PDB file of C-alpha atoms in Angstrom:
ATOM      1  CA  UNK A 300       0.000   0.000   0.000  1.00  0.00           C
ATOM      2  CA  UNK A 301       1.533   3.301  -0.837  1.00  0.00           C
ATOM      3  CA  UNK A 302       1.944   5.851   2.281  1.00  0.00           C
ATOM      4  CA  UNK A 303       0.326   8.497   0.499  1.00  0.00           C
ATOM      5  CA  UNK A 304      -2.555   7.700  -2.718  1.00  0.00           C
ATOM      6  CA  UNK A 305      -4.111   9.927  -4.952  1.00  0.00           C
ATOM      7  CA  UNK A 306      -6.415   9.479  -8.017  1.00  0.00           C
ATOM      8  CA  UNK A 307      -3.802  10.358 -11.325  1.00  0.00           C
ATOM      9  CA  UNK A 308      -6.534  11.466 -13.065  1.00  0.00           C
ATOM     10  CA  UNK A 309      -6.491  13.991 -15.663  1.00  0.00           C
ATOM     11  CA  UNK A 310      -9.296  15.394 -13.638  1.00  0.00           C
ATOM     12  CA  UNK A 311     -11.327  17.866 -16.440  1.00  0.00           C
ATOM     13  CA  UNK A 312     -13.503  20.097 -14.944  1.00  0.00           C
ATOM     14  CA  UNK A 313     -14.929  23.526 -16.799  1.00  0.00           C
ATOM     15  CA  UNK A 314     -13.637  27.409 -16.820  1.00  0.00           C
ATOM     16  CA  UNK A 315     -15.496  28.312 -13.480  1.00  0.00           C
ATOM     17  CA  UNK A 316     -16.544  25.132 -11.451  1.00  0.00           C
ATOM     18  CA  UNK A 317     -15.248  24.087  -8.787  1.00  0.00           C
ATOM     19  CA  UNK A 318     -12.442  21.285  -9.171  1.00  0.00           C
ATOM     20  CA  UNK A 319     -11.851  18.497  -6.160  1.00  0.00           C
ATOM     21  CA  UNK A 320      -9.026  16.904  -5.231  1.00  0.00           C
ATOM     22  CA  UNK A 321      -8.664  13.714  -3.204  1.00  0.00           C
ATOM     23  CA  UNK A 322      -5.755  12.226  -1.330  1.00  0.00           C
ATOM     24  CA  UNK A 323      -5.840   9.766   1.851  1.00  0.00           C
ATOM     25  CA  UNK A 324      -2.698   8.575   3.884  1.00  0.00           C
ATOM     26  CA  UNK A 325      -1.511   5.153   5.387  1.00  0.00           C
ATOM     27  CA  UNK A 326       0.922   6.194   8.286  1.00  0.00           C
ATOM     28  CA  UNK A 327      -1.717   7.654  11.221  1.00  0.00           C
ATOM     29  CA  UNK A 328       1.233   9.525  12.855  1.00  0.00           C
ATOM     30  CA  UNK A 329       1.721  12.275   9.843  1.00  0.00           C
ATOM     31  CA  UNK A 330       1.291  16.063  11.541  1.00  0.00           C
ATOM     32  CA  UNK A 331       1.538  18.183   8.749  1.00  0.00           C
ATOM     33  CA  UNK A 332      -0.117  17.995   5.416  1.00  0.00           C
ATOM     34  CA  UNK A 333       0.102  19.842   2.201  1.00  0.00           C
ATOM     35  CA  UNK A 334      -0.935  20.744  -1.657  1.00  0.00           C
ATOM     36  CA  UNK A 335       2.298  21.446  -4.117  1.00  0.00           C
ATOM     37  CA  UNK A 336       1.590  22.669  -7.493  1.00  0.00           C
ATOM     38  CA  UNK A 337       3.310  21.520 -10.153  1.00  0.00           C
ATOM     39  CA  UNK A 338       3.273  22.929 -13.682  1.00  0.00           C
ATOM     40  CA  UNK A 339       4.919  20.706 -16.449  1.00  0.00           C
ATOM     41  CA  UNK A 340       8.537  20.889 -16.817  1.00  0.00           C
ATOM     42  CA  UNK A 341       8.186  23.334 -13.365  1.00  0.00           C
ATOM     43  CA  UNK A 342       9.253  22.377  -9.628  1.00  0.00           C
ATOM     44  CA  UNK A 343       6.641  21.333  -7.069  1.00  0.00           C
ATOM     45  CA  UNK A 344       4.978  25.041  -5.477  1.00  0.00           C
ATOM     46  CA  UNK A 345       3.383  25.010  -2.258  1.00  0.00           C
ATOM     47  CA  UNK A 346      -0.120  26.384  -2.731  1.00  0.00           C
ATOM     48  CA  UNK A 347      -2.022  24.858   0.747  1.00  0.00           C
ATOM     49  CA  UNK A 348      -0.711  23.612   4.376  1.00  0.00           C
ATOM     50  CA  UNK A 349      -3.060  22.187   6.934  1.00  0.00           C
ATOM     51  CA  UNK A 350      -2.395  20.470  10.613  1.00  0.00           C
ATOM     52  CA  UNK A 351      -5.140  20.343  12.170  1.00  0.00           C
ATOM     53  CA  UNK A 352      -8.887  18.713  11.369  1.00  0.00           C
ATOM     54  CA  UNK A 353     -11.337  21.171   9.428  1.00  0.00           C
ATOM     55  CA  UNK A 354     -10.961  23.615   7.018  1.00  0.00           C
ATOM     56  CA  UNK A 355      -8.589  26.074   5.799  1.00  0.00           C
ATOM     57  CA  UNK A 356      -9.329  28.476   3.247  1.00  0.00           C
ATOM     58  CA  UNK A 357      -7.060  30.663   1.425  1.00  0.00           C
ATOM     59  CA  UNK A 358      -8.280  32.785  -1.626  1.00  0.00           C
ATOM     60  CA  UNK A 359     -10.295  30.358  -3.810  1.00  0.00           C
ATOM     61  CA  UNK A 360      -8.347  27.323  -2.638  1.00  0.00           C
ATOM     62  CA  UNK A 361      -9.542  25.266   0.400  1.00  0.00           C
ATOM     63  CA  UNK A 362      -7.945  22.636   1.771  1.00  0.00           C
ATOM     64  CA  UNK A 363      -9.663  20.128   4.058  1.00  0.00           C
ATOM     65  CA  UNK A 364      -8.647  17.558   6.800  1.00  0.00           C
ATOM     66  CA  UNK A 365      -9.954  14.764   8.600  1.00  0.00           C
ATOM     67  CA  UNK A 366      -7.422  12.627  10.416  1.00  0.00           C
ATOM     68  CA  UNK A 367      -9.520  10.085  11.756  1.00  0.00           C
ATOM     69  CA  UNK A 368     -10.602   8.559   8.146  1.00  0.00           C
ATOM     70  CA  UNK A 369      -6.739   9.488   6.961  1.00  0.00           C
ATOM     71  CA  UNK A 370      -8.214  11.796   4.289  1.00  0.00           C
ATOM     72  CA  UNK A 371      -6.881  15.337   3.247  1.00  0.00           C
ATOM     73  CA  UNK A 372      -8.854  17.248  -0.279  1.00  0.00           C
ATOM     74  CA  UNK A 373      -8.221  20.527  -2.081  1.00  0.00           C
ATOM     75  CA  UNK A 374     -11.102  22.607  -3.699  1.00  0.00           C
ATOM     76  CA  UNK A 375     -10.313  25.064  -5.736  1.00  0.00           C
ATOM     77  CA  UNK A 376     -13.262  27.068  -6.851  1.00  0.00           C
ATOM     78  CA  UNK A 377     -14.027  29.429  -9.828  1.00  0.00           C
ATOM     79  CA  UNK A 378     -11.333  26.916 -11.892  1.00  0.00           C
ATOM     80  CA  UNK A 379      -9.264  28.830 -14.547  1.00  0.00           C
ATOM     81  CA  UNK A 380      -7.331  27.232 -17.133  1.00  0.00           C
ATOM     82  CA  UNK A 381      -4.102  28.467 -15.680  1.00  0.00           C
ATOM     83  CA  UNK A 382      -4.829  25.785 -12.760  1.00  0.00           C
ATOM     84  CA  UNK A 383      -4.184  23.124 -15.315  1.00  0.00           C
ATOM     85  CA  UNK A 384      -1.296  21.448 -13.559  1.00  0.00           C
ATOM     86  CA  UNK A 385      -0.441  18.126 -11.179  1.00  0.00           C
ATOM     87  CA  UNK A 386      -1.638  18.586  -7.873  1.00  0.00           C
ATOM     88  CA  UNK A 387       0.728  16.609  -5.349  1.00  0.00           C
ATOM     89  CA  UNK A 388      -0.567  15.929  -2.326  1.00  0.00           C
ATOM     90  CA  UNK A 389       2.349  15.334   0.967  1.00  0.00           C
ATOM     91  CA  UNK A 390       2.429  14.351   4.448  1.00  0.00           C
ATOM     92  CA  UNK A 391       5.578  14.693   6.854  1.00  0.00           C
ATOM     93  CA  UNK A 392       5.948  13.668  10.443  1.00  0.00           C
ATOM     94  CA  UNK A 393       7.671  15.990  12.548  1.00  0.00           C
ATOM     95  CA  UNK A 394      10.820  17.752  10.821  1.00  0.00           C
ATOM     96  CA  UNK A 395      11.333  14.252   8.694  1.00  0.00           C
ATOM     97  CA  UNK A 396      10.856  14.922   4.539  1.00  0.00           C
ATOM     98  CA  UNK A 397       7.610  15.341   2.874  1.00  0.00           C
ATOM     99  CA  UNK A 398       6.012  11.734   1.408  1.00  0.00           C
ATOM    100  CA  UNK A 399       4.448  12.352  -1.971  1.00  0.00           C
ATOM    101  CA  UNK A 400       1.369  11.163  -3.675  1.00  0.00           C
ATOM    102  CA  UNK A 401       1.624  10.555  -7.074  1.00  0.00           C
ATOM    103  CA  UNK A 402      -0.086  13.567  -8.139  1.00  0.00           C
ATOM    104  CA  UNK A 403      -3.591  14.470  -9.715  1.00  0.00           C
ATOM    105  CA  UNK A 404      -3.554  16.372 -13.223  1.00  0.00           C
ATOM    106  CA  UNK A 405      -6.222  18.336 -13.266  1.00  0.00           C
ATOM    107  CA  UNK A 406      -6.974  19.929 -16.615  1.00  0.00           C
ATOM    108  CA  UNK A 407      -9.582  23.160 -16.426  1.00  0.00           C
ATOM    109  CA  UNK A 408     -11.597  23.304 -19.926  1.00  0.00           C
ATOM    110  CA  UNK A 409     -11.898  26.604 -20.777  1.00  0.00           C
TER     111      UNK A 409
ATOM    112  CA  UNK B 157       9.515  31.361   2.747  1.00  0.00           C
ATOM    113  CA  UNK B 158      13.500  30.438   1.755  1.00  0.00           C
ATOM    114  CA  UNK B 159      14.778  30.786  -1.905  1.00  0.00           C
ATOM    115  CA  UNK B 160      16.336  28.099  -3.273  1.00  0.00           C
ATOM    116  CA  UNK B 161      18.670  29.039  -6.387  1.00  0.00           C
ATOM    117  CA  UNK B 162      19.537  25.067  -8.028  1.00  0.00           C
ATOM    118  CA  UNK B 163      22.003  25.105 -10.709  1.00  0.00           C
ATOM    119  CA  UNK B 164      22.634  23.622 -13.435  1.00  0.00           C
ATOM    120  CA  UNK B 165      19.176  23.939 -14.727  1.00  0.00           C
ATOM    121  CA  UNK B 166      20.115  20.825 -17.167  1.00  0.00           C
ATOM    122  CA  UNK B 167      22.925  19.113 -18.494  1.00  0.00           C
ATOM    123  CA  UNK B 168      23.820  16.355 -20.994  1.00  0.00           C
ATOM    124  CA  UNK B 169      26.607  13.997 -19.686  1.00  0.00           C
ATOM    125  CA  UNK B 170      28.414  10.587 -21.146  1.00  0.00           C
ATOM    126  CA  UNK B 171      27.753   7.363 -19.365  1.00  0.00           C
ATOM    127  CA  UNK B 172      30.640   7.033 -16.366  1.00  0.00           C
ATOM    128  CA  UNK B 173      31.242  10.597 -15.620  1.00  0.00           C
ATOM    129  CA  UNK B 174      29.948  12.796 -12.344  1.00  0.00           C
ATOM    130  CA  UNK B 175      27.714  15.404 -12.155  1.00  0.00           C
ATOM    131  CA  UNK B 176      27.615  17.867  -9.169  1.00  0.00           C
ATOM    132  CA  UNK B 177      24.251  19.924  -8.843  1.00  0.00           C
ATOM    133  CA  UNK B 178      24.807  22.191  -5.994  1.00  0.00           C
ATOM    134  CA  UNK B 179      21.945  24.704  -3.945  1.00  0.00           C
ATOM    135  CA  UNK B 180      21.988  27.702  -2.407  1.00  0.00           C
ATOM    136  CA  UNK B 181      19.306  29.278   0.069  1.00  0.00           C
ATOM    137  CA  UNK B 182      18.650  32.727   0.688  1.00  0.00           C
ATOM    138  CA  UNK B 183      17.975  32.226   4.160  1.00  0.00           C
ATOM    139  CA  UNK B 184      19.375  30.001   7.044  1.00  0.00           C
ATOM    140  CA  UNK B 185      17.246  26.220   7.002  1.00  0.00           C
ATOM    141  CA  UNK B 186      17.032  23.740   8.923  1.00  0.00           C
ATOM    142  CA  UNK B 187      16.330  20.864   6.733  1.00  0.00           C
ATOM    143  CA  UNK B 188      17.401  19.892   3.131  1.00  0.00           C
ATOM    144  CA  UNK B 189      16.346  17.173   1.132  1.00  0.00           C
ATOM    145  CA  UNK B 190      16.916  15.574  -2.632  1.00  0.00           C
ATOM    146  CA  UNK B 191      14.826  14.456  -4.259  1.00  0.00           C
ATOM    147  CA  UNK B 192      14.561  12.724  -7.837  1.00  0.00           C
ATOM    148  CA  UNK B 193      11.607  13.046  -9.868  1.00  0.00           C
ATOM    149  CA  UNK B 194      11.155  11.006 -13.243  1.00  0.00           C
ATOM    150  CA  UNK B 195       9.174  12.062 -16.272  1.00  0.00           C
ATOM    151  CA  UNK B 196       5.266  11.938 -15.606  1.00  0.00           C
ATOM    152  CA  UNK B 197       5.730  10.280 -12.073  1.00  0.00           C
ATOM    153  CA  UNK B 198       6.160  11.722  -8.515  1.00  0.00           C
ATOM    154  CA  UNK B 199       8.873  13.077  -6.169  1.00  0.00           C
ATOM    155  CA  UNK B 200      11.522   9.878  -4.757  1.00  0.00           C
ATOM    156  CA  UNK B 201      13.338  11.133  -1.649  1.00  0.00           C
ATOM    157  CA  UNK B 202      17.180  10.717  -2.219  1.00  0.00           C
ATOM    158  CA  UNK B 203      18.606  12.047   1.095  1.00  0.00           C
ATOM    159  CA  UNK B 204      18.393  14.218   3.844  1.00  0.00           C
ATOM    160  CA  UNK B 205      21.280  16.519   3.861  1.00  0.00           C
ATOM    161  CA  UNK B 206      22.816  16.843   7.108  1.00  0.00           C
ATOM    162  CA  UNK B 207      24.721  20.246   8.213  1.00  0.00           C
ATOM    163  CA  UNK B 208      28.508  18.979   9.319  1.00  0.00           C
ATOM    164  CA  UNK B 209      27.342  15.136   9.031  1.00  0.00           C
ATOM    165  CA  UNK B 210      26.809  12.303   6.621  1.00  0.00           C
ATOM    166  CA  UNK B 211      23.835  12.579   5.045  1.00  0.00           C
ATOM    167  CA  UNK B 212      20.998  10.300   5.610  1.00  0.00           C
ATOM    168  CA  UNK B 213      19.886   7.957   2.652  1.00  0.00           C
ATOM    169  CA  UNK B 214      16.423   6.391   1.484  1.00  0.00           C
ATOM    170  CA  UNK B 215      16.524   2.786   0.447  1.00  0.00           C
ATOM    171  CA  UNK B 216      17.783   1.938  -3.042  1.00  0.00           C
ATOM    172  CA  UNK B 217      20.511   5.134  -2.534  1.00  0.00           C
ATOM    173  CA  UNK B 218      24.017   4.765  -1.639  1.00  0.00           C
ATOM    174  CA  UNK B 219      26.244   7.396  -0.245  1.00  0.00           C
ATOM    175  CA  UNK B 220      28.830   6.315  -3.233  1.00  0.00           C
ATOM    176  CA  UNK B 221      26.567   6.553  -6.370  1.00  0.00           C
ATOM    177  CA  UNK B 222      24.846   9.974  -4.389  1.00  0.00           C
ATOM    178  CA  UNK B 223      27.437  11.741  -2.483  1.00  0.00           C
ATOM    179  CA  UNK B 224      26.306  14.744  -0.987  1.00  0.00           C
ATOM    180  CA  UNK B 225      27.699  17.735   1.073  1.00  0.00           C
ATOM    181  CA  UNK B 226      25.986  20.058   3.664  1.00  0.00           C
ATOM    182  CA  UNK B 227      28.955  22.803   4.802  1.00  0.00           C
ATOM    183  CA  UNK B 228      26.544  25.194   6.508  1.00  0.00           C
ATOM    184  CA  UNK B 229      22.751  25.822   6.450  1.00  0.00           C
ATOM    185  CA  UNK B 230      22.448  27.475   3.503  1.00  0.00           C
ATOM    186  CA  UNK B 231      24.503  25.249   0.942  1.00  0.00           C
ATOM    187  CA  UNK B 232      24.415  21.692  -0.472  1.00  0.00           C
ATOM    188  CA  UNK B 233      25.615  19.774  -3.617  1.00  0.00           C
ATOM    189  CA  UNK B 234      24.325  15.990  -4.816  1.00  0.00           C
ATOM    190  CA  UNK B 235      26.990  14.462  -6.898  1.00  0.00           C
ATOM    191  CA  UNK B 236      26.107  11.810  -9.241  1.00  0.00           C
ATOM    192  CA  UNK B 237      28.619   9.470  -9.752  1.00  0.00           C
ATOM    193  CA  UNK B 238      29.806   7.276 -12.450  1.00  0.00           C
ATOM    194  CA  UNK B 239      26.406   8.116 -14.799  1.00  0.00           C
ATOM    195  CA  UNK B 240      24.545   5.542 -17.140  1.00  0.00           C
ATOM    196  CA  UNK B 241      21.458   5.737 -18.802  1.00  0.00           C
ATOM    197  CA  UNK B 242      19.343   5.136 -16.197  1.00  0.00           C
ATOM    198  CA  UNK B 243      20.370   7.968 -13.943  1.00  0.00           C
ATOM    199  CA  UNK B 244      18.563  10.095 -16.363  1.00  0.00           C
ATOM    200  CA  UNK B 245      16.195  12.414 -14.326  1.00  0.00           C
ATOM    201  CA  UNK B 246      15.053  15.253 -12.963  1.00  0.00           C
ATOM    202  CA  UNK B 247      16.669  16.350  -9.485  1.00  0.00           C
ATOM    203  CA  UNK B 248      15.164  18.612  -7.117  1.00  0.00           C
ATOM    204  CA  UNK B 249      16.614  20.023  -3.909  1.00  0.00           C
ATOM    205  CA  UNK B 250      14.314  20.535  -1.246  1.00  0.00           C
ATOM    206  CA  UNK B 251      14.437  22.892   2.315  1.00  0.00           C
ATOM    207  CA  UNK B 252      13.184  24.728   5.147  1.00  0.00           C
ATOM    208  CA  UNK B 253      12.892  25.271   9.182  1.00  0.00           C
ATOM    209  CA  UNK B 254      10.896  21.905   9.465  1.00  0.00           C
ATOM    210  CA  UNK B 255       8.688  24.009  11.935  1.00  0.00           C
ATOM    211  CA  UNK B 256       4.627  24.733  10.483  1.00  0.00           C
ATOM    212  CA  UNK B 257       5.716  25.572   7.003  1.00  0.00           C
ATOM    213  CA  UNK B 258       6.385  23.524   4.126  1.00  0.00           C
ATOM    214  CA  UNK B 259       9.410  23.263   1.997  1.00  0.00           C
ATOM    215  CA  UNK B 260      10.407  25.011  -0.932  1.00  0.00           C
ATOM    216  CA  UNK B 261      11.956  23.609  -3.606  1.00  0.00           C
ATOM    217  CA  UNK B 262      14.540  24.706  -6.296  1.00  0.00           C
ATOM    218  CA  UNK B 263      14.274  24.805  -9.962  1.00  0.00           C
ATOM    219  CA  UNK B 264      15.524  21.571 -10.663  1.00  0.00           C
ATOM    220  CA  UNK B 265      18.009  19.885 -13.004  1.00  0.00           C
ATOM    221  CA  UNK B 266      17.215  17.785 -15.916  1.00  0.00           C
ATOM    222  CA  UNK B 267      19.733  14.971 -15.926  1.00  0.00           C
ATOM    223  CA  UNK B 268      19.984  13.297 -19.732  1.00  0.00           C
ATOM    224  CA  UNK B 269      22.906  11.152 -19.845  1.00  0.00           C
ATOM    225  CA  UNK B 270      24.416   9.270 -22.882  1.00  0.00           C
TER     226      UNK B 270
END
């Protein structure tokens, strides 16, 4: 079982909606979780960081926790085509090094 | 958040030589990673780079294929030694405090060897 799973997608969603993205975890001690962007042929960019259950909301992106069913998700809402990227989702225990999902390509339709 | 400056941005190499990527942070950081990433797939930790100490490797990495250096906080190098084929890649360095933030990563290198 991978540590960290994500759908690969492409995810295609329209100019405007509101795009979901889906990640759950194996190792029940991760702290920290996160959303890196990554645009092809471009390094990961940290776009969303959460620690605690809930929501956390930052412009249009929210990013969503719940620890007891291992799950962490990323909205992003009024989609434009220059989200079109992979969406890696990481966990990291303490000051250890991020674990990576293999990434969601999500692909905004204009 | 630290700026990571990773150079070479990409290089072509011959099978058996070495290959030293080397990054340097604006800021002070705690922790620095390296990472390889292949085409269309996701981020494989390398190594934790250690400041003043031998860095600490992931399974399937070897300090003598991978050597890397950590003088000070703000500076590290990956070496990748005696190249074939299959060491084509992308590598990314990776850092930051390690406290509530998450790490930044640099530019990358793009790895084609011959």
């Amino acid at each position: 079982q991978k540590e960290v799973e994500q759908n690969s997608g492409p995810l295609s969603v329209p100019e405007g909606a509101i795009a979901s993205l889906n990640c759950t975890y194996s190792d029940r001690v991760s702290q920290s979780f996160f959303w890196y962007r990554q645009y092809s042929g471009k390094s990961p960019e940290l776009i969303m960081s959460i620690y605690s259950n809930g929501d956390k909301e930052d412009g249009r992106f929210t990013a969503q926790l719940n620890k007891a069913s291992q799950y962490v998700s990323l909205l992003i809402r009024d989609s434009q085509p220059s989200d079109s990227a992979t969406y890696l989702c990481a966990t990291r225990t303490g000051r250890r090094a991020l674990t990576f999902g293999s990434g969601t390509r999500l692909q905004v339709q204009p | 958040s630290a700026v990571i400056s990773q150079k070479p941005s990409r290089d072509i190499c011959q099978r058996g030589t070495s290959l030293t990527i080397q990054c340097q942070v604006d800021s002070q950081v705690t922790m620095m990673f390296w990472y390889r990433q292949q085409p269309g797939q996701s981020l494989t930790l390398i190594a934790t780079a250690n400041q003043g100490s031998e860095a600490t490797y992931e399974s399937g990495f070897v300090i003598d294929k991978f050597p890397i250096s950590r003088p000070n906080l703000t500076f590290s190098t990956l070496t990748v030694s005696n190249m074939s084929p299959e060491d084509s890649s992308i590598y990314l360095c990776s850092g930051g405090t390690g406290t509530n933030y998450g790490y930044t990563f640099g530019s990358g290198t793009r790895l084609t060897v011959v």
